[in-house]
Amino acid sequence: MPILRSGEARTPTRSRLRIGAPLVLAAALGLALAGCTPEAAPSPTPTADVATPTATASAPPAAAVYDPNAGAEANKPVFDQTNQAVIAANPSAGGADFIVALRNAGFDGSAMQLTPDITTVGVKADSVQFSVRLSDGCLVGQYGLGSYESQVMPALGTGGCLIGQTRPIDF
């Protein structure tokens, strides 16, 4: 460090600037954010004439009903409720369980497709996909590894809903 004579000003070195700049920036940021804390809302003052709300029992949602004249989007709630009921009754449900339940809910069995439950090497498939072709599109569901998903999709050029190998619905 150089020796300073009286009256000489000390010039900052690069290392001091490198250390000091982040500290100044952090302090400025802290001051700026200090003004962003929300004010505490005043606590309500209890009054004697205010009634306490009571819990009311709500009715369970009505079961959706299949409408053969409606499209895929309108029938998706029926599709989902039917499939979720299958899963609730049997968490290890297979493809046939979904097809039978959908048929019982009113969907046309001849408009359905289903992927195999068993892979080409003879083991249980991780998931199964099933679909119903309606006038304006397809309802496509997938269940596997404890998870259910569904979507409304456009029909394929082949007239079906699923890509790849499907199994015959002969049950």
mmCIF file of C-alpha atoms in Angstrom, residues 1-168:
data_model
loop_
_atom_site.group_PDB
_atom_site.id
_atom_site.type_symbol
_atom_site.label_atom_id
_atom_site.label_comp_id
_atom_site.label_asym_id
_atom_site.label_seq_id
_atom_site.Cartn_x
_atom_site.Cartn_y
_atom_site.Cartn_z
ATOM 1 C CA MET A 1 0.000 0.000 0.000
ATOM 2 C CA PRO A 2 1.542 3.390 -0.948
ATOM 3 C CA ILE A 3 2.329 5.890 1.749
ATOM 4 C CA LEU A 4 0.242 9.042 1.500
ATOM 5 C CA ARG A 5 1.619 12.468 2.227
ATOM 6 C CA SER A 6 -0.513 14.904 4.121
ATOM 7 C CA GLY A 7 -3.139 16.495 1.903
ATOM 8 C CA GLU A 8 -3.039 13.700 -0.691
ATOM 9 C CA ALA A 9 -6.332 12.032 -1.497
ATOM 10 C CA ARG A 10 -6.531 8.326 -1.457
ATOM 11 C CA THR A 11 -7.814 6.837 -4.743
ATOM 12 C CA PRO A 12 -9.916 3.698 -4.547
ATOM 13 C CA THR A 13 -8.380 0.569 -5.927
ATOM 14 C CA ARG A 14 -10.186 -1.891 -8.171
ATOM 15 C CA SER A 15 -10.488 -4.477 -5.410
ATOM 16 C CA ARG A 16 -12.239 -1.986 -3.146
ATOM 17 C CA LEU A 17 -14.630 -1.068 -5.952
ATOM 18 C CA ARG A 18 -15.390 -4.747 -6.602
ATOM 19 C CA ILE A 19 -16.207 -5.310 -2.957
ATOM 20 C CA GLY A 20 -18.027 -2.036 -2.357
ATOM 21 C CA ALA A 21 -20.282 -2.008 -5.428
ATOM 22 C CA PRO A 22 -22.256 -5.161 -4.498
ATOM 23 C CA LEU A 23 -22.677 -3.884 -0.938
ATOM 24 C CA VAL A 24 -24.070 -0.575 -2.147
ATOM 25 C CA LEU A 25 -26.357 -2.398 -4.589
ATOM 26 C CA ALA A 26 -27.628 -4.758 -1.858
ATOM 27 C CA ALA A 27 -28.292 -1.849 0.489
ATOM 28 C CA ALA A 28 -30.188 0.078 -2.209
ATOM 29 C CA LEU A 29 -32.235 -2.996 -3.083
ATOM 30 C CA GLY A 30 -33.058 -3.567 0.582
ATOM 31 C CA LEU A 31 -34.249 0.024 0.948
ATOM 32 C CA ALA A 32 -36.339 -0.199 -2.207
ATOM 33 C CA LEU A 33 -38.013 -3.428 -1.126
ATOM 34 C CA ALA A 34 -38.645 -2.170 2.398
ATOM 35 C CA GLY A 35 -41.365 0.075 0.998
ATOM 36 C CA CYS A 36 -43.080 -2.920 -0.679
ATOM 37 C CA THR A 37 -44.262 -4.690 2.441
ATOM 38 C CA PRO A 38 -48.041 -4.789 2.693
ATOM 39 C CA GLU A 39 -49.653 -2.924 5.518
ATOM 40 C CA ALA A 40 -51.394 -5.039 8.070
ATOM 41 C CA ALA A 41 -55.154 -4.925 7.681
ATOM 42 C CA PRO A 42 -56.935 -3.603 10.727
ATOM 43 C CA SER A 43 -58.446 -6.369 12.772
ATOM 44 C CA PRO A 44 -62.226 -6.358 12.713
ATOM 45 C CA THR A 45 -63.992 -5.143 15.778
ATOM 46 C CA PRO A 46 -66.597 -7.651 16.918
ATOM 47 C CA THR A 47 -70.122 -6.370 17.138
ATOM 48 C CA ALA A 48 -72.954 -7.916 19.071
ATOM 49 C CA ASP A 49 -75.544 -7.748 16.290
ATOM 50 C CA VAL A 50 -73.564 -9.639 13.583
ATOM 51 C CA ALA A 51 -74.840 -13.154 12.996
ATOM 52 C CA THR A 52 -72.347 -15.961 12.622
ATOM 53 C CA PRO A 53 -72.791 -17.786 9.301
ATOM 54 C CA THR A 54 -73.776 -21.412 9.574
ATOM 55 C CA ALA A 55 -72.566 -24.154 7.287
ATOM 56 C CA THR A 56 -75.108 -25.349 4.780
ATOM 57 C CA ALA A 57 -75.025 -28.760 3.217
ATOM 58 C CA SER A 58 -74.617 -28.642 -0.530
ATOM 59 C CA ALA A 59 -76.196 -31.228 -2.734
ATOM 60 C CA PRO A 60 -73.816 -33.555 -4.546
ATOM 61 C CA PRO A 61 -73.341 -32.703 -8.211
ATOM 62 C CA ALA A 62 -75.928 -34.269 -10.478
ATOM 63 C CA ALA A 63 -74.721 -37.174 -12.546
ATOM 64 C CA ALA A 64 -74.135 -36.232 -16.148
ATOM 65 C CA VAL A 65 -76.243 -38.056 -18.714
ATOM 66 C CA TYR A 66 -75.077 -39.093 -22.159
ATOM 67 C CA ASP A 67 -76.777 -37.222 -25.005
ATOM 68 C CA PRO A 68 -76.373 -39.013 -28.345
ATOM 69 C CA ASN A 69 -77.344 -35.815 -30.204
ATOM 70 C CA ALA A 70 -74.664 -33.713 -28.505
ATOM 71 C CA GLY A 71 -71.026 -33.554 -29.456
ATOM 72 C CA ALA A 72 -67.842 -34.657 -27.772
ATOM 73 C CA GLU A 73 -67.355 -31.562 -25.590
ATOM 74 C CA ALA A 74 -70.919 -31.750 -24.249
ATOM 75 C CA ASN A 75 -70.538 -35.464 -23.418
ATOM 76 C CA LYS A 76 -67.086 -35.191 -21.838
ATOM 77 C CA PRO A 77 -68.523 -34.863 -18.285
ATOM 78 C CA VAL A 78 -70.362 -38.194 -18.735
ATOM 79 C CA PHE A 79 -67.220 -39.779 -20.151
ATOM 80 C CA ASP A 80 -65.123 -38.552 -17.214
ATOM 81 C CA GLN A 81 -67.667 -39.438 -14.514
ATOM 82 C CA THR A 82 -68.082 -42.927 -15.938
ATOM 83 C CA ASN A 83 -64.335 -43.559 -16.115
ATOM 84 C CA GLN A 84 -63.658 -42.114 -12.676
ATOM 85 C CA ALA A 85 -66.370 -44.369 -11.225
ATOM 86 C CA VAL A 86 -64.623 -47.375 -12.803
ATOM 87 C CA ILE A 87 -61.330 -46.342 -11.186
ATOM 88 C CA ALA A 88 -62.981 -45.730 -7.799
ATOM 89 C CA ALA A 89 -64.528 -49.197 -7.895
ATOM 90 C CA ASN A 90 -61.351 -50.907 -9.142
ATOM 91 C CA PRO A 91 -58.013 -49.026 -9.087
ATOM 92 C CA SER A 92 -56.430 -51.795 -11.194
ATOM 93 C CA ALA A 93 -59.122 -51.587 -13.887
ATOM 94 C CA GLY A 94 -58.240 -52.692 -17.393
ATOM 95 C CA GLY A 95 -59.449 -51.594 -20.786
ATOM 96 C CA ALA A 96 -62.479 -53.874 -20.872
ATOM 97 C CA ASP A 97 -63.737 -52.341 -17.601
ATOM 98 C CA PHE A 98 -63.816 -48.878 -19.164
ATOM 99 C CA ILE A 99 -65.455 -50.052 -22.400
ATOM 100 C CA VAL A 100 -68.208 -51.954 -20.566
ATOM 101 C CA ALA A 101 -68.911 -48.981 -18.288
ATOM 102 C CA LEU A 102 -69.019 -46.540 -21.211
ATOM 103 C CA ARG A 103 -71.369 -48.845 -23.109
ATOM 104 C CA ASN A 104 -73.591 -49.071 -20.004
ATOM 105 C CA ALA A 105 -73.593 -45.247 -19.819
ATOM 106 C CA GLY A 106 -75.071 -45.139 -23.337
ATOM 107 C CA PHE A 107 -72.052 -44.657 -25.576
ATOM 108 C CA ASP A 108 -72.058 -46.625 -28.850
ATOM 109 C CA GLY A 109 -69.792 -49.662 -28.502
ATOM 110 C CA SER A 110 -69.152 -49.795 -32.248
ATOM 111 C CA ALA A 111 -67.652 -46.275 -32.076
ATOM 112 C CA MET A 112 -65.087 -47.245 -29.424
ATOM 113 C CA GLN A 113 -61.406 -48.128 -29.667
ATOM 114 C CA LEU A 114 -59.109 -49.630 -27.057
ATOM 115 C CA THR A 115 -55.379 -50.272 -26.821
ATOM 116 C CA PRO A 116 -54.164 -53.681 -25.583
ATOM 117 C CA ASP A 117 -53.769 -54.309 -21.838
ATOM 118 C CA ILE A 118 -50.813 -56.611 -22.528
ATOM 119 C CA THR A 119 -47.666 -55.488 -24.355
ATOM 120 C CA THR A 120 -46.142 -57.349 -27.298
ATOM 121 C CA VAL A 121 -43.690 -59.026 -24.885
ATOM 122 C CA GLY A 122 -46.517 -60.358 -22.725
ATOM 123 C CA VAL A 123 -46.429 -58.021 -19.704
ATOM 124 C CA LYS A 124 -49.174 -55.758 -18.380
ATOM 125 C CA ALA A 125 -49.144 -52.395 -20.139
ATOM 126 C CA ASP A 126 -48.351 -49.342 -17.994
ATOM 127 C CA SER A 127 -51.447 -47.610 -19.329
ATOM 128 C CA VAL A 128 -54.456 -48.214 -21.492
ATOM 129 C CA GLN A 129 -56.114 -45.775 -23.902
ATOM 130 C CA PHE A 130 -59.747 -45.880 -24.926
ATOM 131 C CA SER A 131 -61.892 -43.658 -27.093
ATOM 132 C CA VAL A 132 -65.395 -42.995 -28.339
ATOM 133 C CA ARG A 133 -65.974 -41.429 -31.776
ATOM 134 C CA LEU A 134 -68.832 -38.927 -31.791
ATOM 135 C CA SER A 135 -70.224 -36.809 -34.617
ATOM 136 C CA ASP A 136 -67.817 -33.906 -34.100
ATOM 137 C CA GLY A 137 -64.736 -35.512 -32.595
ATOM 138 C CA CYS A 138 -63.381 -38.044 -30.161
ATOM 139 C CA LEU A 139 -63.395 -38.512 -26.427
ATOM 140 C CA VAL A 140 -60.029 -40.043 -25.561
ATOM 141 C CA GLY A 141 -59.156 -41.372 -22.121
ATOM 142 C CA GLN A 142 -55.976 -42.831 -20.680
ATOM 143 C CA TYR A 143 -55.512 -44.646 -17.401
ATOM 144 C CA GLY A 144 -52.285 -45.972 -15.990
ATOM 145 C CA LEU A 145 -49.989 -45.819 -13.000
ATOM 146 C CA GLY A 146 -52.868 -44.470 -10.892
ATOM 147 C CA SER A 147 -53.556 -41.467 -13.117
ATOM 148 C CA TYR A 148 -56.524 -40.714 -15.380
ATOM 149 C CA GLU A 149 -56.516 -38.109 -18.162
ATOM 150 C CA SER A 150 -58.986 -37.327 -20.918
ATOM 151 C CA GLN A 151 -59.284 -34.960 -23.857
ATOM 152 C CA VAL A 152 -61.586 -34.049 -26.700
ATOM 153 C CA MET A 153 -59.655 -34.599 -29.913
ATOM 154 C CA PRO A 154 -60.460 -34.363 -33.613
ATOM 155 C CA ALA A 155 -61.061 -37.638 -35.381
ATOM 156 C CA LEU A 156 -58.218 -39.050 -37.440
ATOM 157 C CA GLY A 157 -58.346 -39.247 -41.231
ATOM 158 C CA THR A 158 -58.934 -42.980 -40.838
ATOM 159 C CA GLY A 159 -62.209 -42.268 -39.045
ATOM 160 C CA GLY A 160 -60.848 -43.567 -35.753
ATOM 161 C CA CYS A 161 -59.545 -41.819 -32.676
ATOM 162 C CA LEU A 162 -56.439 -43.760 -31.601
ATOM 163 C CA ILE A 163 -53.136 -44.083 -33.408
ATOM 164 C CA GLY A 164 -51.371 -47.412 -33.386
ATOM 165 C CA GLN A 165 -52.492 -50.915 -32.581
ATOM 166 C CA THR A 166 -55.937 -51.301 -31.048
ATOM 167 C CA ARG A 167 -57.616 -54.464 -29.900
ATOM 168 C CA PRO A 168 -60.953 -55.830 -31.029
#
